[in-house]
Amino acid sequence: QVQLVESGGGLVQAGGSLKLSCVASGGTFSRYTMEWFRQAPGKEREFVGGIRSIGGNIAYVDSVKGRFTIARDNAKNTMYLQMNSLKPEDTAVYYCAAENRPIITRKPDYWGQGTQVTVSS
């Protein structure tokens, strides 16, 4: 069983930056493909991006390409989401998730509790 804990959310003005962290415990972190999702009020949860366990290939949803960067540090059991040039439409609860497989299927096996990101205009 993997436990995931996100941190780093908060309130930021449009154009600003935030860095989210996700710390994993209870499993072998390097074996998991890690992903970020977000859910805005009144909307369905959407995939933001992910990083594979093998090869480190990274995928992003089109709306964040060039602004968001995903990275992982297997030695620290941590995944990061660097968010730059934030827009009000990025406001959402951001979730860390883990898949017990080497590819990104967007169907995680484990979820964190989420961290709120609010971007003011």
GROMACS .gro file of N, CA, C and O in nm:
model
  484
    1GLN      N    1   0.084  -0.119   0.000
    1GLN     CA    2   0.000   0.000   0.000
    1GLN      C    3   0.088   0.125   0.000
    1GLN      O    4   0.179   0.137   0.080
    2VAL      N    5   0.059   0.215  -0.090
    2VAL     CA    6   0.137   0.338  -0.103
    2VAL      C    7   0.057   0.454  -0.047
    2VAL      O    8  -0.062   0.469  -0.076
    3GLN      N    9   0.120   0.535   0.033
    3GLN     CA   10   0.060   0.659   0.082
    3GLN      C   11   0.126   0.777   0.012
    3GLN      O   12   0.250   0.780   0.000
    4LEU      N   13   0.044   0.872  -0.031
    4LEU     CA   14   0.092   0.988  -0.103
    4LEU      C   15   0.046   1.114  -0.032
    4LEU      O   16  -0.073   1.127   0.002
    5VAL      N   17   0.138   1.207  -0.010
    5VAL     CA   18   0.106   1.331   0.060
    5VAL      C   19   0.156   1.449  -0.022
    5VAL      O   20   0.277   1.461  -0.046
    6GLU      N   21   0.063   1.533  -0.064
    6GLU     CA   22   0.098   1.652  -0.141
    6GLU      C   23   0.119   1.771  -0.049
    6GLU      O   24   0.062   1.779   0.060
    7SER      N   25   0.198   1.865  -0.096
    7SER     CA   26   0.217   1.991  -0.025
    7SER      C   27   0.257   2.097  -0.127
    7SER      O   28   0.293   2.066  -0.240
    8GLY      N   29   0.251   2.223  -0.082
    8GLY     CA   30   0.298   2.332  -0.167
    8GLY      C   31   0.189   2.415  -0.231
    8GLY      O   32   0.218   2.515  -0.297
    9GLY      N   33   0.064   2.377  -0.211
    9GLY     CA   34  -0.043   2.455  -0.268
    9GLY      C   35  -0.059   2.589  -0.197
    9GLY      O   36   0.003   2.613  -0.093
   10GLY      N   37  -0.142   2.676  -0.255
   10GLY     CA   38  -0.165   2.804  -0.193
   10GLY      C   39  -0.230   2.901  -0.289
   10GLY      O   40  -0.284   2.862  -0.393
   11LEU      N   41  -0.226   3.027  -0.251
   11LEU     CA   42  -0.284   3.135  -0.329
   11LEU      C   43  -0.173   3.212  -0.398
   11LEU      O   44  -0.075   3.252  -0.334
   12VAL      N   45  -0.188   3.234  -0.529
   12VAL     CA   46  -0.087   3.306  -0.605
   12VAL      C   47  -0.157   3.392  -0.709
   12VAL      O   48  -0.267   3.359  -0.754
   13GLN      N   49  -0.094   3.502  -0.744
   13GLN     CA   50  -0.150   3.588  -0.848
   13GLN      C   51  -0.121   3.530  -0.986
   13GLN      O   52  -0.024   3.456  -1.006
   14ALA      N   53  -0.206   3.566  -1.081
   14ALA     CA   54  -0.184   3.523  -1.219
   14ALA      C   55  -0.045   3.566  -1.265
   14ALA      O   56   0.000   3.676  -1.236
   15GLY      N   57   0.021   3.474  -1.334
   15GLY     CA   58   0.156   3.497  -1.378
   15GLY      C   59   0.262   3.448  -1.281
   15GLY      O   60   0.381   3.442  -1.315
   16GLY      N   61   0.218   3.411  -1.163
   16GLY     CA   62   0.311   3.365  -1.061
   16GLY      C   63   0.343   3.217  -1.073
   16GLY      O   64   0.302   3.149  -1.168
   17SER      N   65   0.417   3.167  -0.973
   17SER     CA   66   0.463   3.029  -0.974
   17SER      C   67   0.437   2.961  -0.841
   17SER      O   68   0.431   3.027  -0.737
   18LEU      N   69   0.421   2.831  -0.848
   18LEU     CA   70   0.412   2.746  -0.729
   18LEU      C   71   0.481   2.615  -0.762
   18LEU      O   72   0.483   2.572  -0.877
   19LYS      N   73   0.533   2.551  -0.657
   19LYS     CA   74   0.592   2.419  -0.674
   19LYS      C   75   0.526   2.323  -0.577
   19LYS      O   76   0.532   2.342  -0.456
   20LEU      N   77   0.462   2.223  -0.631
   20LEU     CA   78   0.399   2.119  -0.551
   20LEU      C   79   0.495   2.002  -0.533
   20LEU      O   80   0.574   1.972  -0.622
   21SER      N   81   0.483   1.939  -0.418
   21SER     CA   82   0.561   1.818  -0.390
   21SER      C   83   0.466   1.706  -0.353
   21SER      O   84   0.358   1.730  -0.298
   22CYS      N   85   0.508   1.586  -0.381
   22CYS     CA   86   0.432   1.467  -0.345
   22CYS      C   87   0.531   1.365  -0.289
   22CYS      O   88   0.619   1.318  -0.361
   23VAL      N   89   0.516   1.336  -0.161
   23VAL     CA   90   0.604   1.239  -0.096
   23VAL      C   91   0.532   1.106  -0.082
   23VAL      O   92   0.418   1.102  -0.035
   24ALA      N   93   0.598   1.001  -0.124
   24ALA     CA   94   0.539   0.868  -0.120
   24ALA      C   95   0.603   0.784  -0.009
   24ALA      O   96   0.722   0.798   0.020
   25SER      N   97   0.523   0.697   0.049
   25SER     CA   98   0.573   0.603   0.149
   25SER      C   99   0.497   0.472   0.137
   25SER      O  100   0.387   0.468   0.080
   26GLY      N  101   0.557   0.366   0.186
   26GLY     CA  102   0.489   0.237   0.188
   26GLY      C  103   0.512   0.151   0.067
   26GLY      O  104   0.452   0.044   0.056
   27GLY      N  105   0.594   0.196  -0.024
   27GLY     CA  106   0.621   0.116  -0.144
   27GLY      C  107   0.757   0.151  -0.199
   27GLY      O  108   0.828   0.235  -0.143
   28THR      N  109   0.793   0.087  -0.310
   28THR     CA  110   0.919   0.117  -0.377
   28THR      C  111   0.891   0.226  -0.480
   28THR      O  112   0.843   0.198  -0.591
   29PHE      N  113   0.922   0.349  -0.444
   29PHE     CA  114   0.881   0.465  -0.524
   29PHE      C  115   0.927   0.455  -0.668
   29PHE      O  116   0.853   0.488  -0.760
   30SER      N  117   1.048   0.408  -0.689
   30SER     CA  118   1.104   0.406  -0.824
   30SER      C  119   1.027   0.315  -0.918
   30SER      O  120   1.039   0.328  -1.040
   31ARG      N  121   0.949   0.225  -0.866
   31ARG     CA  122   0.873   0.132  -0.949
   31ARG      C  123   0.741   0.189  -0.999
   31ARG      O  124   0.676   0.131  -1.085
   32TYR      N  125   0.702   0.303  -0.943
   32TYR     CA  126   0.571   0.358  -0.975
   32TYR      C  127   0.579   0.468  -1.080
   32TYR      O  128   0.665   0.556  -1.073
   33THR      N  129   0.489   0.462  -1.174
   33THR     CA  130   0.466   0.576  -1.262
   33THR      C  131   0.382   0.675  -1.183
   33THR      O  132   0.280   0.639  -1.124
   34MET      N  133   0.429   0.800  -1.182
   34MET     CA  134   0.366   0.902  -1.099
   34MET      C  135   0.294   1.005  -1.185
   34MET      O  136   0.342   1.040  -1.295
   35GLU      N  137   0.183   1.052  -1.134
   35GLU     CA  138   0.100   1.143  -1.214
   35GLU      C  139   0.043   1.254  -1.126
   35GLU      O  140   0.026   1.239  -1.005
   36TRP      N  141   0.010   1.362  -1.191
   36TRP     CA  142  -0.064   1.472  -1.130
   36TRP      C  143  -0.198   1.486  -1.201
   36TRP      O  144  -0.206   1.481  -1.324
   37PHE      N  145  -0.302   1.505  -1.120
   37PHE     CA  146  -0.436   1.535  -1.169
   37PHE      C  147  -0.483   1.662  -1.100
   37PHE      O  148  -0.426   1.706  -1.000
   38ARG      N  149  -0.589   1.720  -1.153
   38ARG     CA  150  -0.649   1.835  -1.086
   38ARG      C  151  -0.800   1.833  -1.109
   38ARG      O  152  -0.849   1.777  -1.206
   39GLN      N  153  -0.869   1.896  -1.013
   39GLN     CA  154  -1.014   1.905  -1.023
   39GLN      C  155  -1.058   2.043  -0.983
   39GLN      O  156  -1.038   2.084  -0.867
   40ALA      N  157  -1.116   2.115  -1.077
   40ALA     CA  158  -1.168   2.248  -1.052
   40ALA      C  159  -1.312   2.236  -1.007
   40ALA      O  160  -1.380   2.136  -1.036
   41PRO      N  161  -1.363   2.336  -0.937
   41PRO     CA  162  -1.502   2.331  -0.890
   41PRO      C  163  -1.600   2.309  -1.005
   41PRO      O  164  -1.593   2.379  -1.107
   42GLY      N  165  -1.686   2.212  -0.988
   42GLY     CA  166  -1.788   2.185  -1.088
   42GLY      C  167  -1.739   2.112  -1.211
   42GLY      O  168  -1.816   2.093  -1.307
   43LYS      N  169  -1.614   2.071  -1.210
   43LYS     CA  170  -1.558   2.002  -1.326
   43LYS      C  171  -1.507   1.864  -1.287
   43LYS      O  172  -1.484   1.835  -1.171
   44GLU      N  173  -1.490   1.780  -1.389
   44GLU     CA  174  -1.436   1.647  -1.364
   44GLU      C  175  -1.285   1.656  -1.339
   44GLU      O  176  -1.218   1.749  -1.383
   45ARG      N  177  -1.236   1.557  -1.269
   45ARG     CA  178  -1.092   1.550  -1.246
   45ARG      C  179  -1.022   1.526  -1.380
   45ARG      O  180  -1.067   1.443  -1.459
   46GLU      N  181  -0.912   1.599  -1.403
   46GLU     CA  182  -0.841   1.585  -1.529
   46GLU      C  183  -0.693   1.555  -1.507
   46GLU      O  184  -0.633   1.598  -1.409
   47PHE      N  185  -0.638   1.480  -1.600
   47PHE     CA  186  -0.495   1.449  -1.600
   47PHE      C  187  -0.416   1.575  -1.634
   47PHE      O  188  -0.449   1.646  -1.727
   48VAL      N  189  -0.311   1.601  -1.553
   48VAL     CA  190  -0.223   1.714  -1.579
   48VAL      C  191  -0.094   1.668  -1.645
   48VAL      O  192  -0.049   1.725  -1.744
   49GLY      N  193  -0.036   1.563  -1.590
   49GLY     CA  194   0.087   1.511  -1.646
   49GLY      C  195   0.135   1.392  -1.567
   49GLY      O  196   0.084   1.364  -1.459
   50GLY      N  197   0.233   1.322  -1.624
   50GLY     CA  198   0.286   1.205  -1.556
   50GLY      C  199   0.428   1.177  -1.597
   50GLY      O  200   0.475   1.223  -1.703
   51ILE      N  201   0.497   1.098  -1.514
   51ILE     CA  202   0.635   1.060  -1.542
   51ILE      C  203   0.648   0.911  -1.517
   51ILE      O  204   0.612   0.860  -1.412
   52ARG      N  205   0.698   0.841  -1.618
   52ARG     CA  206   0.707   0.697  -1.612
   52ARG      C  207   0.813   0.650  -1.513
   52ARG      O  208   0.911   0.720  -1.489
   53SER      N  209   0.790   0.531  -1.461
   53SER     CA  210   0.887   0.474  -1.368
   53SER      C  211   1.014   0.432  -1.439
   53SER      O  212   1.123   0.440  -1.383
   54ILE      N  213   1.000   0.386  -1.560
   54ILE     CA  214   1.115   0.341  -1.639
   54ILE      C  215   1.137   0.437  -1.754
   54ILE      O  216   1.046   0.464  -1.832
   55GLY      N  217   1.257   0.489  -1.763
   55GLY     CA  218   1.288   0.581  -1.873
   55GLY      C  219   1.261   0.726  -1.840
   55GLY      O  220   1.318   0.815  -1.902
   56GLY      N  221   1.171   0.749  -1.747
   56GLY     CA  222   1.142   0.886  -1.706
   56GLY      C  223   1.069   0.969  -1.808
   56GLY      O  224   1.066   1.093  -1.798
   57ASN      N  225   1.008   0.905  -1.909
   57ASN     CA  226   0.933   0.982  -2.008
   57ASN      C  227   0.821   1.058  -1.940
   57ASN      O  228   0.756   1.008  -1.848
   58ILE      N  229   0.799   1.180  -1.988
   58ILE     CA  230   0.701   1.268  -1.926
   58ILE      C  231   0.596   1.308  -2.030
   58ILE      O  232   0.628   1.335  -2.145
   59ALA      N  233   0.471   1.313  -1.985
   59ALA     CA  234   0.361   1.357  -2.070
   59ALA      C  235   0.282   1.464  -1.996
   59ALA      O  236   0.269   1.460  -1.874
   60TYR      N  237   0.230   1.561  -2.073
   60TYR     CA  238   0.151   1.670  -2.017
   60TYR      C  239   0.023   1.688  -2.097
   60TYR      O  240   0.019   1.663  -2.217
   61VAL      N  241  -0.079   1.737  -2.029
   61VAL     CA  242  -0.198   1.781  -2.101
   61VAL      C  243  -0.162   1.909  -2.177
   61VAL      O  244  -0.075   1.986  -2.132
   62ASP      N  245  -0.222   1.931  -2.290
   62ASP     CA  246  -0.184   2.043  -2.376
   62ASP      C  247  -0.193   2.178  -2.305
   62ASP      O  248  -0.111   2.267  -2.329
   63SER      N  249  -0.289   2.194  -2.218
   63SER     CA  250  -0.313   2.324  -2.155
   63SER      C  251  -0.200   2.368  -2.062
   63SER      O  252  -0.193   2.485  -2.025
   64VAL      N  253  -0.112   2.277  -2.022
   64VAL     CA  254  -0.004   2.315  -1.931
   64VAL      C  255   0.134   2.303  -1.995
   64VAL      O  256   0.235   2.339  -1.931
   65LYS      N  257   0.141   2.253  -2.116
   65LYS     CA  258   0.270   2.237  -2.182
   65LYS      C  259   0.342   2.372  -2.193
   65LYS      O  260   0.284   2.472  -2.229
   66GLY      N  261   0.471   2.370  -2.160
   66GLY     CA  262   0.551   2.492  -2.162
   66GLY      C  263   0.541   2.574  -2.036
   66GLY      O  264   0.620   2.668  -2.017
   67ARG      N  265   0.447   2.542  -1.949
   67ARG     CA  266   0.431   2.617  -1.823
   67ARG      C  267   0.460   2.529  -1.700
   67ARG      O  268   0.511   2.578  -1.601
   68PHE      N  269   0.422   2.404  -1.707
   68PHE     CA  270   0.439   2.312  -1.594
   68PHE      C  271   0.551   2.214  -1.624
   68PHE      O  272   0.569   2.171  -1.739
   69THR      N  273   0.622   2.175  -1.518
   69THR     CA  274   0.729   2.077  -1.532
   69THR      C  275   0.719   1.974  -1.420
   69THR      O  276   0.711   2.010  -1.302
   70ILE      N  277   0.720   1.848  -1.461
   70ILE     CA  278   0.717   1.738  -1.365
   70ILE      C  279   0.857   1.680  -1.352
   70ILE      O  280   0.928   1.662  -1.452
   71ALA      N  281   0.892   1.648  -1.229
   71ALA     CA  282   1.021   1.583  -1.203
   71ALA      C  283   1.003   1.487  -1.086
   71ALA      O  284   0.907   1.497  -1.011
   72ARG      N  285   1.096   1.394  -1.076
   72ARG     CA  286   1.093   1.302  -0.963
   72ARG      C  287   1.234   1.281  -0.911
   72ARG      O  288   1.332   1.287  -0.986
   73ASP      N  289   1.240   1.258  -0.780
   73ASP     CA  290   1.367   1.228  -0.714
   73ASP      C  291   1.346   1.096  -0.641
   73ASP      O  292   1.289   1.093  -0.532
   74ASN      N  293   1.391   0.989  -0.703
   74ASN     CA  294   1.367   0.857  -0.644
   74ASN      C  295   1.437   0.839  -0.510
   74ASN      O  296   1.391   0.764  -0.424
   75ALA      N  297   1.548   0.907  -0.491
   75ALA     CA  298   1.621   0.897  -0.364
   75ALA      C  299   1.542   0.959  -0.249
   75ALA      O  300   1.560   0.921  -0.133
   76LYS      N  301   1.454   1.054  -0.283
   76LYS     CA  302   1.374   1.121  -0.181
   76LYS      C  303   1.228   1.077  -0.183
   76LYS      O  304   1.145   1.133  -0.112
   77ASN      N  305   1.197   0.978  -0.268
   77ASN     CA  306   1.059   0.930  -0.280
   77ASN      C  307   0.962   1.045  -0.307
   77ASN      O  308   0.851   1.048  -0.253
   78THR      N  309   1.003   1.136  -0.391
   78THR     CA  310   0.927   1.258  -0.411
   78THR      C  311   0.910   1.291  -0.558
   78THR      O  312   1.004   1.276  -0.638
   79MET      N  313   0.791   1.338  -0.591
   79MET     CA  314   0.763   1.391  -0.724
   79MET      C  315   0.729   1.539  -0.708
   79MET      O  316   0.672   1.579  -0.605
   80TYR      N  317   0.761   1.617  -0.810
   80TYR     CA  318   0.738   1.760  -0.805
   80TYR      C  319   0.654   1.806  -0.925
   80TYR      O  320   0.656   1.744  -1.031
   81LEU      N  321   0.585   1.917  -0.904
   81LEU     CA  322   0.517   1.983  -1.014
   81LEU      C  323   0.549   2.131  -1.003
   81LEU      O  324   0.496   2.201  -0.915
   82GLN      N  325   0.638   2.178  -1.089
   82GLN     CA  326   0.670   2.320  -1.096
   82GLN      C  327   0.572   2.386  -1.190
   82GLN      O  328   0.562   2.348  -1.307
   83MET      N  329   0.500   2.483  -1.137
   83MET     CA  330   0.397   2.551  -1.216
   83MET      C  331   0.434   2.698  -1.232
   83MET      O  332   0.443   2.770  -1.134
   84ASN      N  333   0.456   2.738  -1.355
   84ASN     CA  334   0.492   2.876  -1.388
   84ASN      C  335   0.383   2.940  -1.473
   84ASN      O  336   0.299   2.872  -1.530
   85SER      N  337   0.387   3.070  -1.481
   85SER     CA  338   0.290   3.145  -1.563
   85SER      C  339   0.148   3.100  -1.533
   85SER      O  340   0.068   3.073  -1.624
   86LEU      N  341   0.116   3.092  -1.406
   86LEU     CA  342  -0.014   3.041  -1.366
   86LEU      C  343  -0.127   3.132  -1.411
   86LEU      O  344  -0.113   3.255  -1.416
   87LYS      N  345  -0.239   3.067  -1.444
   87LYS     CA  346  -0.358   3.137  -1.492
   87LYS      C  347  -0.475   3.107  -1.398
   87LYS      O  348  -0.475   3.003  -1.331
   88PRO      N  349  -0.573   3.195  -1.392
   88PRO     CA  350  -0.689   3.167  -1.307
   88PRO      C  351  -0.753   3.031  -1.337
   88PRO      O  352  -0.803   2.965  -1.245
   89GLU      N  353  -0.750   2.988  -1.460
   89GLU     CA  354  -0.809   2.860  -1.497
   89GLU      C  355  -0.728   2.739  -1.446
   89GLU      O  356  -0.772   2.626  -1.458
   90ASP      N  357  -0.612   2.765  -1.388
   90ASP     CA  358  -0.535   2.658  -1.323
   90ASP      C  359  -0.584   2.632  -1.181
   90ASP      O  360  -0.538   2.537  -1.116
   91THR      N  361  -0.674   2.716  -1.133
   91THR     CA  362  -0.727   2.698  -0.998
   91THR      C  363  -0.798   2.563  -0.987
   91THR      O  364  -0.887   2.531  -1.067
   92ALA      N  365  -0.756   2.484  -0.889
   92ALA     CA  366  -0.810   2.350  -0.872
   92ALA      C  367  -0.747   2.286  -0.749
   92ALA      O  368  -0.649   2.339  -0.694
   93VAL      N  369  -0.802   2.174  -0.711
   93VAL     CA  370  -0.734   2.087  -0.616
   93VAL      C  371  -0.645   1.995  -0.699
   93VAL      O  372  -0.692   1.930  -0.793
   94TYR      N  373  -0.518   1.991  -0.662
   94TYR     CA  374  -0.420   1.911  -0.735
   94TYR      C  375  -0.392   1.783  -0.657
   94TYR      O  376  -0.363   1.787  -0.537
   95TYR      N  377  -0.399   1.672  -0.729
   95TYR     CA  378  -0.380   1.541  -0.669
   95TYR      C  379  -0.257   1.471  -0.726
   95TYR      O  380  -0.236   1.470  -0.848
   96CYS      N  381  -0.185   1.410  -0.638
   96CYS     CA  382  -0.075   1.323  -0.675
   96CYS      C  383  -0.131   1.181  -0.685
   96CYS      O  384  -0.219   1.143  -0.607
   97ALA      N  385  -0.081   1.104  -0.780
   97ALA     CA  386  -0.130   0.969  -0.797
   97ALA      C  387  -0.018   0.877  -0.843
   97ALA      O  388   0.081   0.924  -0.902
   98ALA      N  389  -0.034   0.749  -0.818
   98ALA     CA  390   0.068   0.651  -0.853
   98ALA      C  391   0.007   0.531  -0.922
   98ALA      O  392  -0.100   0.483  -0.881
   99GLU      N  393   0.076   0.488  -1.027
   99GLU     CA  394   0.034   0.366  -1.098
   99GLU      C  395   0.140   0.258  -1.076
   99GLU      O  396   0.259   0.284  -1.091
  100ASN      N  397   0.094   0.139  -1.048
  100ASN     CA  398   0.186   0.027  -1.028
  100ASN      C  399   0.214  -0.040  -1.163
  100ASN      O  400   0.189  -0.159  -1.181
  101ARG      N  401   0.266   0.035  -1.255
  101ARG     CA  402   0.298  -0.013  -1.390
  101ARG      C  403   0.395   0.085  -1.453
  101ARG      O  404   0.401   0.200  -1.411
  102PRO      N  405   0.468   0.043  -1.555
  102PRO     CA  406   0.574   0.128  -1.610
  102PRO      C  407   0.530   0.227  -1.717
  102PRO      O  408   0.615   0.292  -1.778
  103ILE      N  409   0.400   0.237  -1.741
  103ILE     CA  410   0.353   0.329  -1.844
  103ILE      C  411   0.245   0.418  -1.785
  103ILE      O  412   0.188   0.389  -1.679
  104ILE      N  413   0.215   0.526  -1.855
  104ILE     CA  414   0.112   0.620  -1.811
  104ILE      C  415  -0.020   0.577  -1.873
  104ILE      O  416  -0.040   0.587  -1.995
  105THR      N  417  -0.111   0.530  -1.789
  105THR     CA  418  -0.245   0.494  -1.837
  105THR      C  419  -0.352   0.590  -1.789
  105THR      O  420  -0.467   0.580  -1.829
  106ARG      N  421  -0.313   0.679  -1.698
  106ARG     CA  422  -0.406   0.776  -1.639
  106ARG      C  423  -0.511   0.707  -1.551
  106ARG      O  424  -0.619   0.765  -1.529
  107LYS      N  425  -0.481   0.589  -1.507
  107LYS     CA  426  -0.571   0.515  -1.419
  107LYS      C  427  -0.492   0.472  -1.296
  107LYS      O  428  -0.452   0.355  -1.283
  108PRO      N  429  -0.471   0.563  -1.205
  108PRO     CA  430  -0.383   0.534  -1.091
  108PRO      C  431  -0.443   0.430  -0.996
  108PRO      O  432  -0.564   0.412  -0.988
  109ASP      N  433  -0.351   0.369  -0.925
  109ASP     CA  434  -0.389   0.274  -0.820
  109ASP      C  435  -0.397   0.342  -0.684
  109ASP      O  436  -0.466   0.291  -0.594
  110TYR      N  437  -0.326   0.452  -0.669
  110TYR     CA  438  -0.321   0.522  -0.541
  110TYR      C  439  -0.335   0.674  -0.563
  110TYR      O  440  -0.286   0.726  -0.663
  111TRP      N  441  -0.398   0.738  -0.463
  111TRP     CA  442  -0.421   0.881  -0.471
  111TRP      C  443  -0.377   0.949  -0.341
  111TRP      O  444  -0.389   0.892  -0.232
  112GLY      N  445  -0.331   1.075  -0.356
  112GLY     CA  446  -0.310   1.158  -0.240
  112GLY      C  447  -0.439   1.229  -0.203
  112GLY      O  448  -0.543   1.213  -0.269
  113GLN      N  449  -0.433   1.309  -0.099
  113GLN     CA  450  -0.553   1.376  -0.049
  113GLN      C  451  -0.580   1.508  -0.121
  113GLN      O  452  -0.689   1.563  -0.109
  114GLY      N  453  -0.482   1.557  -0.194
  114GLY     CA  454  -0.501   1.679  -0.271
  114GLY      C  455  -0.451   1.803  -0.199
  114GLY      O  456  -0.447   1.809  -0.076
  115THR      N  457  -0.413   1.903  -0.278
  115THR     CA  458  -0.371   2.032  -0.225
  115THR      C  459  -0.432   2.141  -0.312
  115THR      O  460  -0.433   2.130  -0.435
  116GLN      N  461  -0.484   2.245  -0.248
  116GLN     CA  462  -0.555   2.349  -0.320
  116GLN      C  463  -0.458   2.449  -0.381
  116GLN      O  464  -0.367   2.499  -0.314
  117VAL      N  465  -0.481   2.479  -0.507
  117VAL     CA  466  -0.408   2.586  -0.576
  117VAL      C  467  -0.511   2.687  -0.625
  117VAL      O  468  -0.607   2.651  -0.696
  118THR      N  469  -0.493   2.811  -0.584
  118THR     CA  470  -0.585   2.916  -0.624
  118THR      C  471  -0.505   3.027  -0.691
  118THR      O  472  -0.410   3.079  -0.632
  119VAL      N  473  -0.546   3.062  -0.813
  119VAL     CA  474  -0.477   3.166  -0.889
  119VAL      C  475  -0.573   3.283  -0.905
  119VAL      O  476  -0.680   3.269  -0.966
  120SER      N  477  -0.536   3.395  -0.851
  120SER     CA  478  -0.621   3.513  -0.857
  120SER      C  479  -0.585   3.598  -0.980
  120SER      O  480  -0.470   3.604  -1.022
  121SER      N  481  -0.687   3.663  -1.034
  121SER     CA  482  -0.665   3.745  -1.155
  121SER      C  483  -0.628   3.887  -1.118
  121SER      O  484  -0.634   3.929  -1.005
   0.00000   0.00000   0.00000
